[in-house]
Structure formats: structure tokens, C-alpha cells
Coordinates of C-alpha atoms and ligand atoms in Angstrom, one line a residue:
M1 CA 102.2 114.0 111.1
P2 CA 101.4 110.3 110.2
K3 CA 102.9 107.3 111.8
Y4 CA 105.0 105.0 109.6
I5 CA 105.1 101.2 109.3
F6 CA 108.0 99.7 107.2
I7 CA 107.6 96.1 106.0
T8 CA 110.6 94.1 104.9
G9 CA 110.9 90.5 103.8
G10 CA 113.4 87.8 104.7
V11 CA 114.6 84.4 103.8
V12 CA 112.8 84.0 100.5
S13 CA 110.6 86.0 98.1
S14 CA 106.9 85.4 97.4
L15 CA 105.9 85.2 101.1
G16 CA 103.0 87.6 100.5
K17 CA 104.4 90.9 101.8
G18 CA 101.8 92.7 99.7
I19 CA 99.0 90.8 101.3
A20 CA 100.5 91.3 104.7
S21 CA 100.8 95.0 104.1
S22 CA 97.3 95.2 102.8
S23 CA 95.9 93.2 105.8
I24 CA 97.7 95.5 108.3
G25 CA 96.1 98.4 106.4
K26 CA 92.7 96.8 106.6
L27 CA 93.1 96.1 110.3
L28 CA 94.0 99.8 111.0
E29 CA 91.2 101.0 108.8
S30 CA 88.7 98.8 110.6
E31 CA 89.5 100.9 113.7
G32 CA 88.7 104.1 112.0
M33 CA 92.2 105.1 110.9
K34 CA 93.1 106.5 107.5
V35 CA 96.0 104.6 105.9
T36 CA 97.9 104.7 102.7
I37 CA 100.2 102.0 101.4
Q38 CA 103.3 102.5 99.3
K39 CA 105.6 100.0 97.5
F40 CA 109.3 100.4 96.9
D41 CA 110.8 98.2 94.2
P42 CA 114.5 97.9 94.0
Y43 CA 114.8 97.3 90.2
L44 CA 116.1 99.9 87.8
N45 CA 113.1 100.2 85.4
V46 CA 111.4 103.5 86.1
D47 CA 108.1 101.6 86.3
P48 CA 107.1 98.0 85.4
G49 CA 105.2 99.2 82.3
T50 CA 107.9 98.0 79.9
M51 CA 108.4 94.6 81.5
S52 CA 106.9 91.2 80.5
P53 CA 104.5 89.7 83.0
Y54 CA 107.0 86.9 83.2
Q55 CA 109.3 89.3 85.2
H56 CA 107.0 90.6 88.0
G57 CA 103.5 89.5 87.0
E58 CA 100.7 91.8 86.0
V59 CA 101.2 95.5 85.6
Y60 CA 98.6 97.2 87.7
V61 CA 97.2 100.6 86.5
T62 CA 96.0 103.3 88.9
E63 CA 93.3 105.8 88.4
D64 CA 95.9 108.5 87.6
G65 CA 97.5 106.3 84.9
A66 CA 100.6 105.0 86.7
E67 CA 101.8 101.6 85.6
T68 CA 102.7 99.9 88.9
D69 CA 103.6 96.7 90.7
L70 CA 100.7 94.2 91.2
D71 CA 100.9 94.6 95.0
L72 CA 99.2 98.0 94.5
G73 CA 96.2 96.0 93.4
H74 CA 96.1 94.2 96.7
Y75 CA 96.3 97.6 98.5
E76 CA 93.3 98.8 96.6
R77 CA 91.3 95.6 97.0
F78 CA 91.8 95.4 100.8
T79 CA 91.7 99.1 101.8
K80 CA 90.4 102.5 100.9
S81 CA 94.0 103.8 100.7
P82 CA 94.2 106.5 98.0
I83 CA 96.5 104.9 95.4
G84 CA 98.3 106.8 92.7
K85 CA 101.6 107.4 91.1
F86 CA 103.3 108.3 94.4
N87 CA 102.4 104.9 95.9
S88 CA 104.7 103.0 93.5
V89 CA 108.4 103.9 93.6
T90 CA 111.3 102.1 92.0
S91 CA 115.1 102.5 92.2
G92 CA 114.9 103.6 88.6
K93 CA 112.5 106.4 89.4
I94 CA 114.6 107.6 92.3
Y95 CA 117.9 107.5 90.3
N96 CA 116.2 109.2 87.4
T97 CA 115.1 112.1 89.6
V98 CA 118.6 112.4 91.2
I99 CA 120.3 112.4 87.8
Q100 CA 118.0 114.9 86.4
K101 CA 118.6 117.2 89.4
E102 CA 122.4 116.7 88.9
R103 CA 122.1 117.8 85.2
K104 CA 120.1 120.8 86.2
G105 CA 122.9 121.8 88.6
E106 CA 121.0 121.4 91.8
Y107 CA 124.0 119.8 93.4
L108 CA 126.6 122.2 91.9
G109 CA 130.0 121.7 93.5
G110 CA 129.1 118.4 95.2
T111 CA 129.8 114.7 94.6
V112 CA 126.4 113.0 94.1
Q113 CA 126.3 109.8 96.1
V114 CA 124.0 107.0 97.2
I115 CA 124.2 108.4 100.7
P116 CA 122.9 111.0 101.2
H117 CA 121.4 111.9 97.7
I118 CA 119.6 108.6 96.8
T119 CA 118.6 108.0 100.4
D120 CA 117.3 111.6 100.7
E121 CA 115.2 111.1 97.6
I122 CA 113.8 107.9 99.0
K123 CA 112.8 109.7 102.2
R124 CA 111.2 112.5 100.2
A125 CA 109.2 109.9 98.3
I126 CA 108.0 108.4 101.6
K127 CA 106.8 111.8 102.8
L128 CA 105.3 112.7 99.4
V129 CA 102.8 109.9 99.5
S130 CA 100.7 111.4 102.3
R131 CA 101.4 115.1 101.5
G132 CA 98.2 117.2 101.5
K133 CA 96.1 114.2 102.7
R134 CA 94.7 113.4 106.1
I135 CA 96.5 110.1 106.7
D136 CA 97.1 108.5 110.1
V137 CA 99.4 105.7 109.1
V138 CA 101.7 105.3 106.0
I139 CA 102.5 101.6 105.4
C140 CA 105.5 101.2 103.3
E141 CA 106.5 97.8 101.8
I142 CA 110.1 97.3 100.7
G143 CA 110.2 94.9 97.7
G144 CA 112.8 92.1 97.5
T145 CA 114.4 90.2 100.3
V146 CA 116.8 91.5 103.0
G147 CA 120.3 90.7 101.8
D148 CA 119.8 91.8 98.2
I149 CA 122.4 94.3 97.1
E150 CA 119.8 96.3 95.2
G151 CA 117.6 96.9 98.3
L152 CA 120.4 98.4 100.5
P153 CA 119.7 102.1 99.8
F154 CA 116.0 101.6 100.7
L155 CA 116.9 99.9 104.0
E156 CA 119.4 102.6 104.8
A157 CA 116.8 105.3 104.1
I158 CA 114.1 103.7 106.3
R159 CA 116.8 103.3 109.1
Q160 CA 117.5 107.0 108.9
F161 CA 113.8 107.8 108.7
R162 CA 113.3 106.7 112.3
Q163 CA 116.0 109.2 113.4
D164 CA 114.3 111.9 111.4
V165 CA 110.7 111.5 112.6
G166 CA 111.2 110.0 116.1
R167 CA 111.1 106.6 117.6
D168 CA 107.4 106.5 118.5
N169 CA 106.4 107.3 115.0
V170 CA 108.1 104.4 113.1
L171 CA 107.6 100.6 113.3
Y172 CA 109.6 97.9 111.5
I173 CA 107.8 94.7 110.7
H174 CA 109.8 91.8 109.2
L175 CA 108.0 89.1 107.3
T176 CA 109.9 85.8 107.2
L177 CA 109.6 82.1 106.5
I178 CA 109.8 79.4 109.2
P179 CA 110.3 76.3 107.1
Y180 CA 109.1 72.9 108.4
L181 CA 111.7 70.1 107.9
K182 CA 109.8 66.8 107.4
A183 CA 112.8 64.6 108.2
A184 CA 113.4 66.4 111.5
Q185 CA 109.7 67.0 112.1
E186 CA 110.6 70.5 113.2
L187 CA 110.0 74.1 112.4
K188 CA 113.3 75.8 111.8
T189 CA 114.0 79.3 113.0
K190 CA 117.6 79.6 111.9
P191 CA 116.9 81.3 108.5
T192 CA 114.9 83.9 110.4
Q193 CA 117.6 84.5 112.9
H194 CA 120.1 85.1 110.0
S195 CA 117.7 87.4 108.2
V196 CA 117.1 89.5 111.3
G197 CA 120.9 89.4 111.9
K198 CA 121.3 90.9 108.5
L199 CA 118.8 93.6 109.2
R200 CA 120.6 94.5 112.5
E201 CA 123.9 94.8 110.6
I202 CA 122.2 97.5 108.6
G203 CA 121.0 99.1 111.8
I204 CA 117.3 98.0 111.8
Q205 CA 116.0 96.1 114.8
P206 CA 112.5 94.8 113.8
D207 CA 109.7 95.5 116.3
I208 CA 107.4 92.7 115.0
I209 CA 108.2 89.4 113.2
L210 CA 105.5 87.9 111.1
C211 CA 106.2 84.2 110.6
R212 CA 104.9 82.5 107.5
T213 CA 104.5 78.8 108.4
E214 CA 102.8 75.7 107.0
K215 CA 102.6 74.2 110.5
K216 CA 101.4 75.9 113.7
L217 CA 104.2 77.8 115.4
S218 CA 105.1 75.8 118.5
R219 CA 105.7 77.6 121.8
E220 CA 109.4 76.6 121.6
A221 CA 109.8 78.1 118.1
R222 CA 108.1 81.3 119.2
D223 CA 110.4 81.6 122.3
K224 CA 113.5 81.0 120.2
I225 CA 112.5 83.6 117.7
S226 CA 111.8 86.1 120.5
L227 CA 115.1 85.4 122.2
F228 CA 117.5 85.3 119.3
C229 CA 115.8 88.0 117.2
N230 CA 115.4 90.3 120.2
V231 CA 111.7 90.9 120.0
D232 CA 108.9 90.7 122.5
K233 CA 107.2 87.3 122.7
E234 CA 103.8 88.8 121.8
A235 CA 105.5 90.5 118.8
V236 CA 106.1 87.1 117.1
I237 CA 103.0 86.7 115.1
E238 CA 102.0 83.7 113.2
A239 CA 101.0 84.0 109.5
P240 CA 99.8 80.5 108.5
D241 CA 98.6 79.5 105.0
V242 CA 94.9 80.2 104.5
K243 CA 92.3 79.2 102.0
S244 CA 91.4 82.8 101.0
I245 CA 93.8 85.7 101.1
Y246 CA 90.9 87.8 102.5
E247 CA 91.1 85.8 105.7
V248 CA 94.5 87.3 106.5
P249 CA 93.3 90.4 108.4
L250 CA 91.2 88.2 110.6
V251 CA 94.1 85.9 111.3
F252 CA 96.4 88.8 112.2
K253 CA 93.7 90.2 114.5
K254 CA 93.4 86.9 116.2
G255 CA 97.2 86.8 116.7
G256 CA 97.1 90.2 118.4
L257 CA 98.9 92.1 115.7
D258 CA 96.6 95.2 115.8
K259 CA 97.1 95.6 119.6
I260 CA 100.9 95.5 119.4
V261 CA 101.0 97.8 116.4
K262 CA 98.9 100.3 118.3
R263 CA 100.9 100.0 121.5
K264 CA 104.2 100.5 119.8
L265 CA 103.1 103.4 117.7
C266 CA 101.1 105.0 120.6
L267 CA 98.0 105.0 118.5
K268 CA 94.7 105.6 120.2
T269 CA 92.7 102.5 120.6
R270 CA 89.3 102.4 118.9
K271 CA 87.0 99.5 118.6
S272 CA 87.7 97.4 115.6
N273 CA 85.0 96.5 113.2
L274 CA 85.9 93.6 110.9
K275 CA 82.5 92.1 111.2
E276 CA 81.2 93.3 107.8
W277 CA 84.4 92.1 106.1
E278 CA 84.0 88.7 107.8
D279 CA 80.3 88.4 106.9
K280 CA 80.4 89.9 103.4
V281 CA 83.7 88.6 102.1
V282 CA 85.4 85.9 104.1
R283 CA 82.4 83.7 104.9
P284 CA 80.9 83.7 101.4
A285 CA 84.3 83.1 99.9
L286 CA 84.8 80.0 102.0
N287 CA 81.3 78.5 101.8
P288 CA 79.7 79.1 98.4
S289 CA 76.6 77.2 97.5
K290 CA 77.2 76.9 93.8
K291 CA 80.1 76.4 91.4
V292 CA 80.8 77.4 87.9
R293 CA 83.8 76.9 85.6
I294 CA 85.2 79.8 83.5
A295 CA 87.9 79.6 80.9
V296 CA 90.5 82.4 81.0
V297 CA 92.2 82.2 77.6
G298 CA 95.6 83.9 77.6
K299 CA 99.2 83.3 76.8
Y300 CA 100.8 83.6 80.3
M301 CA 98.9 80.7 81.8
S302 CA 101.8 79.0 83.6
L303 CA 102.3 82.2 85.7
Q304 CA 100.0 82.7 88.7
D305 CA 100.6 86.4 88.8
A306 CA 100.2 87.4 85.2
Y307 CA 96.4 88.0 85.4
K308 CA 96.2 88.6 89.1
S309 CA 93.4 91.3 89.0
I310 CA 91.4 89.2 86.6
Y311 CA 91.5 86.2 88.8
E312 CA 90.6 88.3 91.9
A313 CA 87.8 90.1 90.1
L314 CA 86.3 86.7 89.1
K315 CA 86.5 85.6 92.8
H316 CA 84.8 88.8 93.8
A317 CA 82.0 88.2 91.4
G318 CA 81.8 84.6 92.8
I319 CA 81.4 86.0 96.3
A320 CA 78.6 88.4 95.0
N321 CA 76.8 85.5 93.4
D322 CA 77.3 83.0 96.3
C323 CA 79.2 80.9 93.8
A324 CA 82.7 79.3 93.6
V325 CA 84.4 80.3 90.4
E326 CA 86.7 77.6 89.1
I327 CA 89.2 79.1 86.7
K328 CA 90.3 76.9 83.8
K329 CA 93.5 78.3 82.5
V330 CA 93.6 77.8 78.7
D331 CA 96.8 78.5 76.8
S332 CA 95.7 80.4 73.6
G333 CA 98.9 79.2 71.9
K334 CA 97.4 75.7 71.8
L335 CA 93.9 76.6 70.5
K336 CA 92.8 76.0 67.0
R337 CA 89.3 76.4 65.6
S338 CA 89.2 72.7 64.5
T339 CA 90.0 71.3 68.0
I340 CA 88.8 74.1 70.3
D341 CA 85.8 72.2 71.5
R342 CA 88.1 69.9 73.4
H343 CA 89.3 72.8 75.5
L344 CA 86.1 74.8 76.0
K345 CA 83.3 72.3 76.0
D346 CA 83.2 72.0 79.8
V347 CA 83.1 75.8 80.6
K348 CA 80.2 78.1 81.1
G349 CA 82.0 81.3 80.3
V350 CA 85.0 82.5 78.3
L351 CA 87.1 85.4 79.3
I352 CA 90.0 86.8 77.2
P353 CA 92.2 89.2 79.1
G354 CA 94.6 91.9 77.9
G355 CA 97.9 91.3 76.2
F356 CA 100.5 92.4 73.7
G357 CA 102.1 90.9 70.7
L358 CA 101.2 88.3 68.1
R359 CA 101.8 85.1 69.9
G360 CA 98.5 83.3 70.8
I361 CA 96.3 85.8 68.9
E362 CA 94.7 83.3 66.5
G363 CA 93.8 81.1 69.5
K364 CA 92.1 84.0 71.2
I365 CA 90.2 84.8 68.0
A366 CA 89.1 81.2 67.8
A367 CA 87.9 81.3 71.5
A368 CA 85.8 84.4 70.7
Y369 CA 84.3 82.6 67.7
Y370 CA 83.5 79.6 69.9
A371 CA 81.8 81.7 72.6
R372 CA 79.9 83.7 70.0
T373 CA 78.6 80.8 68.0
N374 CA 77.8 78.5 71.0
K375 CA 76.2 81.4 72.9
I376 CA 78.5 81.0 75.9
P377 CA 78.8 84.1 78.1
F378 CA 81.8 86.0 76.8
F379 CA 83.9 88.7 78.4
G380 CA 86.7 90.3 76.4
I381 CA 89.0 92.8 78.0
C382 CA 91.3 95.1 76.1
L383 CA 93.2 92.8 73.8
G384 CA 90.2 90.4 74.4
M385 CA 87.9 93.1 73.0
Q386 CA 90.2 93.6 70.0
C387 CA 90.2 89.9 69.3
A388 CA 86.4 89.8 69.5
V389 CA 86.1 92.7 67.0
I390 CA 88.6 91.0 64.6
E391 CA 86.6 87.7 64.8
F392 CA 83.3 89.5 64.2
A393 CA 84.8 91.4 61.2
R394 CA 86.2 88.2 59.6
N395 CA 83.3 85.8 60.2
V396 CA 80.2 87.9 60.4
C397 CA 81.0 91.0 58.3
L398 CA 83.1 88.7 56.0
L399 CA 86.0 91.1 55.9
K400 CA 88.6 88.5 55.0
G401 CA 92.0 89.3 56.5
A402 CA 90.6 91.8 59.0
N403 CA 93.2 92.3 61.7
S404 CA 94.8 94.8 64.1
T405 CA 97.7 96.7 62.7
E406 CA 99.6 95.6 65.9
F407 CA 99.7 92.1 64.3
N408 CA 99.6 92.9 60.6
K409 CA 100.7 96.4 59.6
A410 CA 99.4 95.9 56.0
A411 CA 96.1 94.3 57.0
K412 CA 93.5 94.7 54.3
Y413 CA 90.8 95.6 56.9
P414 CA 92.6 97.2 59.8
V415 CA 89.6 97.0 62.2
I416 CA 91.9 97.8 65.1
S417 CA 94.5 100.5 64.5
L418 CA 96.5 103.3 66.0
L419 CA 95.2 106.8 66.6
E420 CA 97.2 109.5 64.7
E421 CA 98.7 110.8 68.0
Q422 CA 100.1 107.3 68.8
K423 CA 101.8 106.9 65.4
K424 CA 104.2 109.7 66.3
I425 CA 105.3 108.2 69.6
K426 CA 108.8 106.8 69.6
K427 CA 109.4 106.2 73.3
M428 CA 107.8 103.0 74.7
G429 CA 107.7 103.9 78.5
G430 CA 104.5 105.5 79.9
T431 CA 103.2 106.5 76.5
M432 CA 100.1 104.3 76.1
R433 CA 96.5 105.5 76.7
L434 CA 96.7 105.1 80.5
G435 CA 94.4 105.6 83.5
A436 CA 90.8 106.5 83.9
Y437 CA 88.6 107.9 81.1
S438 CA 84.9 108.5 80.9
C439 CA 82.6 106.2 79.0
T440 CA 78.9 106.8 78.2
L441 CA 76.8 103.7 78.1
K442 CA 74.0 102.9 75.6
K443 CA 70.6 102.6 77.3
N444 CA 69.4 99.1 77.6
S445 CA 72.7 97.5 76.8
L446 CA 74.0 94.7 79.0
S447 CA 76.6 97.1 80.3
Y448 CA 74.1 99.7 81.2
K449 CA 72.0 97.0 83.0
A450 CA 75.1 96.0 84.9
Y451 CA 76.3 99.4 86.0
K452 CA 72.8 100.8 86.4
K453 CA 74.1 104.2 85.3
K454 CA 75.0 106.1 82.2
L455 CA 78.4 107.6 82.9
I456 CA 81.3 105.4 84.1
Y457 CA 85.0 105.8 84.5
E458 CA 87.3 102.9 83.8
R459 CA 91.1 102.4 83.5
H460 CA 93.0 101.9 80.3
R461 CA 96.3 100.6 79.2
H462 CA 96.6 100.2 75.4
R463 CA 97.8 101.8 72.2
Y464 CA 95.4 100.4 69.7
E465 CA 91.7 101.3 69.2
F466 CA 88.6 100.2 67.4
N467 CA 88.8 101.7 63.9
N468 CA 85.7 103.9 63.5
K469 CA 85.9 103.5 59.7
F470 CA 84.4 100.1 60.2
M471 CA 81.7 101.1 62.7
K472 CA 78.9 101.3 60.1
V473 CA 79.4 97.8 58.6
M474 CA 79.9 96.2 62.1
K475 CA 76.7 97.8 63.4
K476 CA 74.8 96.7 60.3
N477 CA 75.8 93.1 61.0
G478 CA 74.7 93.1 64.7
L479 CA 77.6 94.6 66.7
I480 CA 76.3 96.9 69.4
I481 CA 78.5 99.9 70.3
A482 CA 77.5 99.9 74.0
G483 CA 80.1 102.3 75.4
L484 CA 81.7 105.4 73.9
H485 CA 84.3 107.9 75.1
K486 CA 82.2 110.7 73.8
S487 CA 84.5 113.6 73.3
R488 CA 86.9 111.6 71.1
G489 CA 84.3 109.2 69.7
L490 CA 86.4 106.2 70.9
V491 CA 84.6 102.8 71.2
E492 CA 84.9 101.5 74.7
I493 CA 82.5 98.6 74.8
V494 CA 81.0 96.3 72.2
E495 CA 78.2 93.8 72.6
L496 CA 76.3 91.4 70.3
K497 CA 72.7 91.3 69.2
G498 CA 71.0 88.0 70.0
H499 CA 73.7 86.6 72.3
P500 CA 72.8 86.0 76.0
W501 CA 75.9 87.7 77.4
Y502 CA 78.6 89.0 75.2
V503 CA 80.5 92.1 76.4
A504 CA 83.9 93.3 75.4
S505 CA 85.6 96.4 76.8
Q506 CA 88.6 98.3 75.7
F507 CA 89.3 99.3 79.3
H508 CA 90.3 97.1 82.2
P509 CA 87.4 96.7 84.7
E510 CA 89.3 94.2 86.8
F511 CA 91.4 96.9 88.3
K512 CA 88.4 98.4 90.1
S513 CA 86.9 95.3 91.5
K514 CA 86.9 94.7 95.3
P515 CA 86.0 91.7 97.4
D516 CA 83.2 93.6 99.1
R517 CA 82.3 95.6 95.9
A518 CA 82.6 93.2 93.0
H519 CA 82.7 94.9 89.6
P520 CA 79.2 95.0 88.0
L521 CA 80.4 93.6 84.6
F522 CA 82.1 90.6 86.3
V523 CA 79.0 90.1 88.5
D524 CA 76.8 89.9 85.5
F525 CA 79.2 87.7 83.5
I526 CA 79.2 85.1 86.3
K527 CA 75.4 85.5 86.6
G528 CA 75.2 84.6 82.9
A529 CA 77.5 81.6 83.4
I530 CA 75.4 80.4 86.4
K531 CA 72.3 80.6 84.2
L532 CA 73.9 78.5 81.5
N533 CA 75.1 76.0 84.1
E534 CA 71.6 75.7 85.4
K535 CA 70.3 75.0 81.9
G536 CA 72.6 72.0 81.9
Ligands
LIG1 N1 98.1 95.2 72.6 C1 96.9 96.0 72.7 C2 97.1 97.5 72.6 O1 98.1 97.9 72.8 C3 96.0 95.6 73.9 C4 96.7 96.0 75.2 C5 96.1 95.4 76.4 O2 95.4 94.4 76.3 N2 96.3 95.9 77.6 O3 96.2 98.2 72.3

């Protein structure tokens, strides 16, 4: 049976619980343990697939096609944890299951209640994530902040869980904020005391407190937290701000977190090996020898989390190229072909990420035009690929009015359109082309050179596709079909004849990039940008 670590958050949201969970996973993995990490989100959507990125940031897609919270992206980037649909659980999913069971008559005669029916279903979900796998530790992150009404059933379930599986098998970690008050020149522990008090009311006594601080945690503050929150002194661990998120496992190790986790869970001690992570990831991330500026042209630019995996994948490619990647966030809503030079003249690469809906589309098409005609390395992803195809159809193939039927149902040249099977779909949740599909690469294409193999698997999240009726005219005009999902004849990658680096994919390569294994397309995109930079 695996051991369980439950991670809760206190005082405020956005403290980086996802990164803390991933870093703990990394620490344990570095000692030879097998971990898996699971996220519980207290909202009522069955999954985040129908939400705008303005709500909870990017929707992260797993290999098995689940649309999940962006923290699952961190889990995959930091660890080897097997991640799939069971790793992301919302209140909506839990309630949905319970209500369906009720309709089937599985609780005949009974009143269906939050306790025990919802809490039992949550506990089942915790066990399900490691079923049939050899997992030593399940790390389970509870979304939201202690004190939220929505989160109560989850907290009650994890409280009960310790009773069910035994004291030595469960650990509670509470991540909290220790604010620094400038006027008083002091770190304040009171909000943390309140947050832990709230947890104790529910019946959970945290074993470890992770303290997010801007300033170094003073001895006095540490003693106070230990005394008032009823935790061992060495279980008060500092989590300071760091330059790169990939430093966090090292910081935790330095603070002794691994030792105390192992002791409390009675895990056998093995020698940790974070050296490779430190050498291959952290050091190059902190001391790059070059720098290059890349424009990301999208419509959710004010929000840090909307393109999380894209930004991380760019950083990974920077690490692989010994280069700092400076990201210029360009709002596609503001771009016009006549004035675009102002926004893009100082960048050495243009990336257009995925997206939905009409707003900002013409700006993205203008950006694709700019990169194509000025021979700037260009990387289009999903909607970015569709914009590149529309631009090419309009301006090179001279198909005036070419568009995607997502934006103009009556487009004269629907170069991007729905497959027949998608036309019949009425329900919006979980019905896109989702998850990993195979793609066969064309020999000698830029993509083939990057991957160095013919058959690849990449993750999808879209409804619309390249319309093969236009394949002939596009090819004739210089578009290269560099990747195909063979069995269905679906275009997965397009490239351009005579351009130094122009690759656009229907899939989302950013979901598979890792800091120590940067994605080959991102690596070569940055390589192209560095080349252009060196040319001056
Ligand atoms: N809106 C487009 C589609 O549904 C692209 C989706 C995306 O970029 N993820 O096909």
C-alpha cells in the first residue's frame, strides 16, 4: 500500500501549492521512490475544459485526453509521475458520479448525503489514482484555501483517510503565507496561526508547515509557528521566493523537508540524487550565456497562467540552448498589418499559441504574415497553425476570404473546417479531439530533423482541422505537409518552402516539454531565433 501526503493551502491562494507538491514529488523520486501526484479542485465544473483561461489559467491536456488543471503540467514537468484522468478530480466529477449512482438505484432506501456519500467517493478517487501501479507515495493537492466552504468535503475526506489507512501512512502538509509588514519591519505569523486553527477545527493537525516568505524566516518567527501551530520546530520549513521554480526542490532539501517527510512516514532512507537536476536544469536556467527575445502573440496576455506550458516550454528550450528566452507578450487584439512592425521588429521569433473564438484572430494572421515575409522563425500551435494556414491561403494562394468556419461559417474558402463527426456533436464538454494521436513526419522536413524520428505522438485539443480539399493548391504554392495522422489523413504539421524556420502544428507540443528534456520543436525554434540574433 502506498503512503499518502495531503497538501493544503492557507491564508491566500496562488502560493504555489502545485510547485510545492511537484517539488516534494521530485525530492522523493530523487531517492528512488515512485510517486504520483493528484489534484482536487473544489469547483463544480466536471473538468476545466469548458472554462475560459481567465478563470483558472491554461487547460492542461494529458496523454489519455483529460482536460485538467494547469498544476498537472507542473507535476509532469517535475516528476515521472504517471498522469492521466484519475489525477485530476473536481467536485463536479465527484457529485456527477454520486448522482448517477443514485439514479441507478445504488443507494436504494437511503438518503444521499455529503457525509458519507460524497466523502466516500473522494476517498475512492484517492485510492484509484495508484490502483494497479507500483506507487510508493501518492501526493494529493487540495485546491483552494482552507476556510473555503467548497473545500470542506475534501478536507473531511482526507481527515477520515488517516483513520482508514493508519497514522503512519498519512502526512498533512500545510502551505501558508508569512507576510512581511514593512511598517513594523516584522514577519507576521498570525494569519498562519488562524489558518492552522481552522484546519484543527476540521480535525486535521498539520505535520509540516511550509512557509512562503519574501524575507528570511527569523528564529523567533519559526519558534512562534512551532509553538502556536503545534508542530515540531524542524517541521517549519521555509519556502522563499526563488528565481527559477526549478530551484524549489533544492531549497526544500536544504531546509530538511525530505528528512522529515521520510521520518514521519517511516519511509526507508535512500541516498538522494538531485545532482543531475541541479547541473542540467537549475544551473543553466540561472546562468545562461546568451539571450533572445521571442514574441508570444495571443489574446490572454495580461494573465500569467493562460499560456503556462508554452512559457515553460520556451524556458526549457532556453536551458537546452544555454540561452535566456525573454518573452514579449503581444496582445493580438492590438495588431494590425499596417502597424505590426512596431510590435515585432525587436523579436527574433514569433509564436502563436492555441485559442478559441474570433477575438484577436486578424492580429494573429497579421503576425503570421509578418514572420513569413520577414523570414523570422515562426512557431504556430493549434489555433496558431490554423492562422498560419489562413494567412498562406489568402496571401500566397490568393484565395481571398479564406477562413476557418469557426470564425466565418459561410467562408468562401473554408481552409480550416469541422470534420463530419464533429458537426453532429451538440454537447461542449469533453467532445473535442483530445489527447495523444500519432503523426508521421515527412523525411527531411524541419520537424523530422528536430525529432530525429518518423513516428511521433503528440497531444491534441481542438475541433477544427486543416481542410484537405485545399491541400493541392497549398502544396503547389509552397506549403509543406510535414506531418500527417496517417489513418485519417489529417494534417498535423505544415512548414514553408524557402523559410529558415517555419513550423506550425495542429497538436500541442508544449504539454510534453520538460526542463531536463526540452521539446525538440521548441529547441529548434529557439536555435533558429539565436541564429537570426547572431546575424544581427
Ligand atoms: N479553436 C480551434 C479549434 O477548436 C483551435 C483550438 C486550440 O488552439 N486549442 O480547432
